[in-house]
Structure formats: C-alpha cells, structure tokens
Amino acid sequence: DTVLTQSPALAVSPGERVTISCRASESVSTLMHWYQQKPGQQPTLLIYLASNLESGVPARFSGSGSGTDFTLTIDPVEADDTATYYCQQSWNDPPTFGGGTKLELK
Amino acid sequence: QVQLKESGPGLVQPSETLSLTCTVSGFSLTSYSVSWVRQPSGKGPEWMGRMWYDGDTAYNSALKSRLSISRDTSKNQVFLKMNSLQTDDTGTYYCTRDVRGREDYWGQGVMVTVSS
C-alpha cells in the first residue's frame, strides 16, 4: 500500500504562514486530497486533486505538489485552524491516508 | 443538503460480526459512490471499501476476507458487515460520499468498541 508520511505536529502563531507536508512512498500523480479534523468531529475536505479548493473553504487554504511531495499551506493562520490535517491519495489501490499533522496555535 | 448518518451497535463482542447502516439524503446512490472509512482513536483514517454508484463493490485487500458492503437504493441505505471482529477493530466508523476518490461528505461517525 502507498504510505503517506506527515510530520506529527506543528505550532504557529496566528497571522503566520504554515506549510504542512505529505510525502508518498510512490507516485500518486496529482490524486492527493487534504482534510481537516477538529476534536470530536468528522474530517472535512479542504483541497482535492492536489490544488483545488473545495467549495466553501476559505481561500487562506491552498495546496500544491505532484508525484510524491505535497504541501498544504494556510496563510494567514487563524485560531479556528487548530485541528489535525490529513492527506489522502486515491491514485493507487487502496486509497490511503497519512497519520496526520496536529496544528496548534501559540 | 447532502447528509450521511451511520447507525449500529456501539459494542461488539470479540469474534462477532459488526453490522452498520449508512442512511443518505440529498443525493442518489445510483449517481454517487459511498465509502466506509474507519479511524482508531488518535490515528489516521483507514479506507475500508466502496459501494460504487453502479452497484459494484471494492474492498481494501487487508479487510476483504471479512468485509461485505451492500445497499438498498429504495431506502437510500448502504450496509457494512464485517465478521471476526478483534480488539484492534475498535474505532469510529464513517460512511462518506466518494467523488472520484475523494470523500467530499462524511457522516458524523459511529464509535464501535470490540470488547467482552
């Protein structure tokens, strides 16, 4: 299965720019998606196909990458962005998720 | 609006069978696929399988021998059955709407504990 590796945690101050990385063990083309999960809630889709903003998601969120290296950028970060962020690939079978990056606000 | 809601028992005995129902509204099961995704506490989600819009199914090979997904389009429901449950099957189980491999809507999830 395709393994997606994410840094476990990040801490930033409100107003700063943050990049969250996701590295795939093999190419996933651009079939990479990003989700936000707040404590006690289900994940919600932020970015699909590497760089497309899901409807209703603030333009502070953006995504980039292709092949094996992807990033989710939040600029500027707001207090409400405290959450765990997951990447997911759907190029290889089965679809797989990363272990998540927990974003904390200083 | 699009909604998905999971239902089923919160506690299952080891070696028993888990049966969950996903009831959807706001879209047709013959136009969109529905996936089942589970998440152990504190860990990343795991894709389990999918009911395609055309009635076909796909399964994670790690679970395929124990897992069955079916549907009743007249009731707007998708079903999950998984047998031989063990303690590491404990977690939150979600049904999702699947659009070309991305899960654009998620149910609220149902917590399943495998314990005697």
mmCIF file of C-alpha atoms in Angstrom:
data_model
loop_
_atom_site.group_PDB
_atom_site.id
_atom_site.type_symbol
_atom_site.label_atom_id
_atom_site.label_comp_id
_atom_site.label_asym_id
_atom_site.label_seq_id
_atom_site.Cartn_x
_atom_site.Cartn_y
_atom_site.Cartn_z
ATOM 1 C CA ASP A 1 0.000 0.000 0.000
ATOM 2 C CA THR A 2 1.102 3.608 -0.559
ATOM 3 C CA VAL A 3 2.410 5.059 2.689
ATOM 4 C CA LEU A 4 1.837 8.779 3.286
ATOM 5 C CA THR A 5 4.222 10.380 5.774
ATOM 6 C CA GLN A 6 3.347 13.583 7.632
ATOM 7 C CA SER A 7 5.125 15.471 10.411
ATOM 8 C CA PRO A 8 3.281 14.742 13.672
ATOM 9 C CA ALA A 9 2.807 18.285 14.937
ATOM 10 C CA LEU A 10 3.386 21.974 14.294
ATOM 11 C CA ALA A 11 2.935 25.089 16.447
ATOM 12 C CA VAL A 12 2.473 28.520 14.879
ATOM 13 C CA SER A 13 1.222 31.945 15.900
ATOM 14 C CA PRO A 14 -1.970 33.470 14.481
ATOM 15 C CA GLY A 15 -1.280 35.507 11.367
ATOM 16 C CA GLU A 16 1.701 33.417 10.320
ATOM 17 C CA ARG A 17 2.019 31.211 7.250
ATOM 18 C CA VAL A 18 2.248 27.464 7.784
ATOM 19 C CA THR A 19 3.063 24.647 5.384
ATOM 20 C CA ILE A 20 2.117 21.057 6.158
ATOM 21 C CA SER A 21 3.913 18.404 4.162
ATOM 22 C CA CYS A 22 2.930 14.956 2.948
ATOM 23 C CA ARG A 23 5.349 12.561 1.274
ATOM 24 C CA ALA A 24 4.150 9.473 -0.592
ATOM 25 C CA SER A 25 6.137 6.237 -0.795
ATOM 26 C CA GLU A 26 5.386 6.097 -4.534
ATOM 27 C CA SER A 27 3.967 8.447 -7.098
ATOM 28 C CA VAL A 28 0.297 9.378 -6.730
ATOM 29 C CA SER A 29 0.260 11.785 -9.705
ATOM 30 C CA THR A 30 -1.942 14.662 -8.503
ATOM 31 C CA LEU A 31 -4.576 12.485 -6.845
ATOM 32 C CA MET A 32 -3.892 13.891 -3.405
ATOM 33 C CA HIS A 33 -6.543 15.370 -1.137
ATOM 34 C CA TRP A 34 -6.411 17.192 2.191
ATOM 35 C CA TYR A 35 -8.807 17.072 5.140
ATOM 36 C CA GLN A 36 -9.210 18.992 8.392
ATOM 37 C CA GLN A 37 -10.426 17.243 11.532
ATOM 38 C CA LYS A 38 -11.286 19.109 14.710
ATOM 39 C CA PRO A 39 -11.522 17.212 18.016
ATOM 40 C CA GLY A 40 -14.655 15.104 18.271
ATOM 41 C CA GLN A 41 -15.695 15.858 14.689
ATOM 42 C CA GLN A 42 -15.535 14.081 11.365
ATOM 43 C CA PRO A 43 -12.931 15.101 8.774
ATOM 44 C CA THR A 44 -13.911 17.720 6.207
ATOM 45 C CA LEU A 45 -12.475 18.066 2.719
ATOM 46 C CA LEU A 46 -10.292 21.143 2.145
ATOM 47 C CA ILE A 47 -8.317 20.506 -1.046
ATOM 48 C CA TYR A 48 -8.819 17.936 -3.812
ATOM 49 C CA LEU A 49 -6.612 16.862 -6.684
ATOM 50 C CA ALA A 50 -3.598 18.466 -5.019
ATOM 51 C CA SER A 51 -4.524 22.103 -5.578
ATOM 52 C CA ASN A 52 -8.277 22.563 -5.945
ATOM 53 C CA LEU A 53 -10.100 24.397 -3.172
ATOM 54 C CA GLU A 54 -13.281 22.665 -2.060
ATOM 55 C CA SER A 55 -16.393 24.831 -2.181
ATOM 56 C CA GLY A 56 -16.908 26.857 0.964
ATOM 57 C CA VAL A 57 -13.320 26.521 2.167
ATOM 58 C CA PRO A 58 -11.567 29.842 2.863
ATOM 59 C CA ALA A 59 -9.012 30.973 0.304
ATOM 60 C CA ARG A 60 -6.411 31.012 3.119
ATOM 61 C CA PHE A 61 -6.013 27.309 2.356
ATOM 62 C CA SER A 62 -4.071 26.176 -0.697
ATOM 63 C CA GLY A 63 -2.377 23.020 -1.903
ATOM 64 C CA SER A 64 0.455 22.136 -4.240
ATOM 65 C CA GLY A 65 2.594 19.251 -5.387
ATOM 66 C CA SER A 66 2.663 16.251 -7.655
ATOM 67 C CA GLY A 67 4.264 12.837 -7.733
ATOM 68 C CA THR A 68 5.456 12.123 -4.193
ATOM 69 C CA ASP A 69 5.707 15.516 -2.467
ATOM 70 C CA PHE A 70 2.742 17.660 -1.498
ATOM 71 C CA THR A 71 2.073 20.647 0.727
ATOM 72 C CA LEU A 72 -0.947 22.237 2.334
ATOM 73 C CA THR A 73 -0.466 25.944 3.067
ATOM 74 C CA ILE A 74 -2.526 28.088 5.416
ATOM 75 C CA ASP A 75 -1.858 31.835 5.095
ATOM 76 C CA PRO A 76 -2.619 33.520 7.353
ATOM 77 C CA VAL A 77 -3.341 31.043 10.135
ATOM 78 C CA GLU A 78 -6.320 31.796 12.361
ATOM 79 C CA ALA A 79 -7.175 30.456 15.817
ATOM 80 C CA ASP A 80 -10.019 28.383 14.348
ATOM 81 C CA ASP A 81 -7.477 26.393 12.276
ATOM 82 C CA THR A 82 -6.419 24.403 15.347
ATOM 83 C CA ALA A 83 -7.005 20.843 14.102
ATOM 84 C CA THR A 84 -5.371 17.738 12.714
ATOM 85 C CA TYR A 85 -4.754 17.736 8.969
ATOM 86 C CA TYR A 86 -4.682 14.536 6.911
ATOM 87 C CA CYS A 87 -3.550 13.881 3.375
ATOM 88 C CA GLN A 88 -5.127 11.088 1.327
ATOM 89 C CA GLN A 89 -4.150 9.573 -2.010
ATOM 90 C CA SER A 90 -6.532 7.936 -4.461
ATOM 91 C CA TRP A 91 -4.147 7.105 -7.300
ATOM 92 C CA ASN A 92 -3.041 3.702 -6.015
ATOM 93 C CA ASP A 93 -5.290 0.974 -4.623
ATOM 94 C CA PRO A 94 -6.299 1.009 -1.832
ATOM 95 C CA PRO A 95 -6.745 4.707 -1.088
ATOM 96 C CA THR A 96 -4.626 5.565 1.932
ATOM 97 C CA PHE A 97 -4.401 8.379 4.477
ATOM 98 C CA GLY A 98 -1.445 9.910 6.246
ATOM 99 C CA GLY A 99 -1.021 9.768 10.002
ATOM 100 C CA GLY A 100 -1.999 13.402 10.379
ATOM 101 C CA THR A 101 -0.315 16.659 11.396
ATOM 102 C CA LYS A 102 -1.658 18.291 14.545
ATOM 103 C CA LEU A 103 -1.592 22.062 14.213
ATOM 104 C CA GLU A 104 -1.503 24.046 17.430
ATOM 105 C CA LEU A 105 -1.698 27.803 17.808
ATOM 106 C CA LYS A 106 0.766 29.528 20.109
ATOM 107 C CA GLN B 1 -28.480 19.227 1.537
ATOM 108 C CA VAL B 2 -26.171 16.221 1.454
ATOM 109 C CA GLN B 3 -26.259 14.172 4.637
ATOM 110 C CA LEU B 4 -24.980 10.762 5.687
ATOM 111 C CA LYS B 5 -25.714 9.113 9.011
ATOM 112 C CA GLU B 6 -24.259 5.916 10.407
ATOM 113 C CA SER B 7 -26.129 3.663 12.799
ATOM 114 C CA GLY B 8 -25.335 0.424 14.549
ATOM 115 C CA PRO B 9 -24.270 -1.099 17.848
ATOM 116 C CA GLY B 10 -21.605 0.637 19.865
ATOM 117 C CA LEU B 11 -20.333 -2.575 21.485
ATOM 118 C CA VAL B 12 -19.459 -5.828 19.748
ATOM 119 C CA GLN B 13 -18.099 -8.989 21.284
ATOM 120 C CA PRO B 14 -14.767 -10.360 20.009
ATOM 121 C CA SER B 15 -15.207 -12.812 17.134
ATOM 122 C CA GLU B 16 -18.705 -11.472 16.439
ATOM 123 C CA THR B 17 -19.998 -9.649 13.346
ATOM 124 C CA LEU B 18 -20.348 -5.880 13.032
ATOM 125 C CA SER B 19 -23.358 -4.575 11.109
ATOM 126 C CA LEU B 20 -23.637 -0.882 10.294
ATOM 127 C CA THR B 21 -26.102 1.117 8.210
ATOM 128 C CA CYS B 22 -25.443 4.377 6.398
ATOM 129 C CA THR B 23 -28.582 6.348 5.552
ATOM 130 C CA VAL B 24 -28.054 9.088 2.994
ATOM 131 C CA SER B 25 -30.109 12.064 1.854
ATOM 132 C CA GLY B 26 -29.618 14.865 -0.627
ATOM 133 C CA PHE B 27 -28.152 12.646 -3.337
ATOM 134 C CA SER B 28 -28.854 9.398 -5.135
ATOM 135 C CA LEU B 29 -26.935 6.176 -4.524
ATOM 136 C CA THR B 30 -27.220 5.470 -8.258
ATOM 137 C CA SER B 31 -25.334 8.692 -9.054
ATOM 138 C CA TYR B 32 -22.673 8.737 -6.318
ATOM 139 C CA SER B 33 -20.496 6.130 -4.660
ATOM 140 C CA VAL B 34 -20.337 5.658 -0.891
ATOM 141 C CA SER B 35 -17.264 4.546 1.015
ATOM 142 C CA TRP B 36 -16.710 3.229 4.510
ATOM 143 C CA VAL B 37 -13.730 4.661 6.401
ATOM 144 C CA ARG B 38 -12.700 3.831 9.953
ATOM 145 C CA GLN B 39 -10.412 5.610 12.382
ATOM 146 C CA PRO B 40 -8.848 4.211 15.538
ATOM 147 C CA SER B 41 -8.631 6.758 18.320
ATOM 148 C CA GLY B 42 -5.659 9.073 17.798
ATOM 149 C CA LYS B 43 -4.707 7.590 14.432
ATOM 150 C CA GLY B 44 -5.257 8.334 10.769
ATOM 151 C CA PRO B 45 -8.296 7.099 8.866
ATOM 152 C CA GLU B 46 -8.324 3.775 7.013
ATOM 153 C CA TRP B 47 -10.331 3.272 3.822
ATOM 154 C CA MET B 48 -12.315 0.049 4.088
ATOM 155 C CA GLY B 49 -14.321 -0.258 0.906
ATOM 156 C CA ARG B 50 -16.722 1.328 -1.511
ATOM 157 C CA MET B 51 -20.180 0.791 -2.981
ATOM 158 C CA TRP B 52 -19.954 2.160 -6.476
ATOM 159 C CA TYR B 53 -22.893 4.106 -7.944
ATOM 160 C CA ASP B 54 -23.455 1.256 -10.410
ATOM 161 C CA GLY B 55 -23.762 -1.373 -7.652
ATOM 162 C CA ASP B 56 -20.252 -2.767 -7.911
ATOM 163 C CA THR B 57 -18.075 -3.006 -4.818
ATOM 164 C CA ALA B 58 -14.383 -2.513 -3.989
ATOM 165 C CA TYR B 59 -12.593 -3.591 -0.832
ATOM 166 C CA ASN B 60 -9.338 -2.924 0.936
ATOM 167 C CA SER B 61 -7.385 -6.129 0.426
ATOM 168 C CA ALA B 62 -6.429 -6.131 4.118
ATOM 169 C CA LEU B 63 -10.101 -6.494 5.068
ATOM 170 C CA LYS B 64 -11.579 -8.195 2.018
ATOM 171 C CA SER B 65 -11.909 -11.656 3.585
ATOM 172 C CA ARG B 66 -14.021 -10.265 6.442
ATOM 173 C CA LEU B 67 -15.925 -7.410 4.820
ATOM 174 C CA SER B 68 -19.138 -7.108 2.831
ATOM 175 C CA ILE B 69 -20.795 -3.920 1.558
ATOM 176 C CA SER B 70 -24.291 -3.845 0.100
ATOM 177 C CA ARG B 71 -27.106 -1.356 -0.482
ATOM 178 C CA ASP B 72 -30.833 -0.794 -0.726
ATOM 179 C CA THR B 73 -31.396 2.060 -3.131
ATOM 180 C CA SER B 74 -35.131 2.229 -2.324
ATOM 181 C CA LYS B 75 -34.263 3.084 1.274
ATOM 182 C CA ASN B 76 -31.185 5.189 0.445
ATOM 183 C CA GLN B 77 -29.061 2.930 2.614
ATOM 184 C CA VAL B 78 -25.632 1.340 2.369
ATOM 185 C CA PHE B 79 -24.689 -1.521 4.665
ATOM 186 C CA LEU B 80 -21.403 -2.757 6.106
ATOM 187 C CA LYS B 81 -20.878 -6.198 7.581
ATOM 188 C CA MET B 82 -17.539 -7.309 8.960
ATOM 189 C CA ASN B 83 -17.011 -10.596 10.737
ATOM 190 C CA SER B 84 -14.467 -11.999 13.164
ATOM 191 C CA LEU B 85 -14.006 -8.707 14.983
ATOM 192 C CA GLN B 86 -10.999 -8.233 17.233
ATOM 193 C CA THR B 87 -9.994 -5.517 19.672
ATOM 194 C CA ASP B 88 -7.948 -3.681 17.029
ATOM 195 C CA ASP B 89 -11.178 -3.154 15.064
ATOM 196 C CA THR B 90 -12.216 -0.666 17.762
ATOM 197 C CA GLY B 91 -12.651 2.854 16.430
ATOM 198 C CA THR B 92 -15.003 5.307 14.790
ATOM 199 C CA TYR B 93 -16.640 4.130 11.588
ATOM 200 C CA TYR B 94 -17.689 6.689 8.973
ATOM 201 C CA CYS B 95 -19.583 6.478 5.730
ATOM 202 C CA THR B 96 -18.610 9.043 3.130
ATOM 203 C CA ARG B 97 -19.729 10.229 -0.271
ATOM 204 C CA ASP B 98 -16.984 9.422 -2.744
ATOM 205 C CA VAL B 99 -16.335 11.605 -5.775
ATOM 206 C CA ARG B 100 -13.524 10.280 -7.957
ATOM 207 C CA GLY B 101 -11.564 9.051 -4.966
ATOM 208 C CA ARG B 102 -12.067 11.976 -2.639
ATOM 209 C CA GLU B 103 -14.505 11.884 0.251
ATOM 210 C CA ASP B 104 -16.438 15.129 -0.050
ATOM 211 C CA TYR B 105 -19.066 14.498 2.641
ATOM 212 C CA TRP B 106 -18.707 12.477 5.839
ATOM 213 C CA GLY B 107 -21.241 11.207 8.311
ATOM 214 C CA GLN B 108 -20.826 12.063 11.978
ATOM 215 C CA GLY B 109 -19.436 8.570 12.610
ATOM 216 C CA VAL B 110 -20.335 5.782 14.992
ATOM 217 C CA MET B 111 -17.989 4.634 17.726
ATOM 218 C CA VAL B 112 -17.547 0.869 17.797
ATOM 219 C CA THR B 113 -15.866 -0.879 20.723
ATOM 220 C CA VAL B 114 -14.850 -4.523 20.477
ATOM 221 C CA SER B 115 -14.808 -5.937 23.982
ATOM 222 C CA SER B 116 -16.186 -8.766 26.037
#
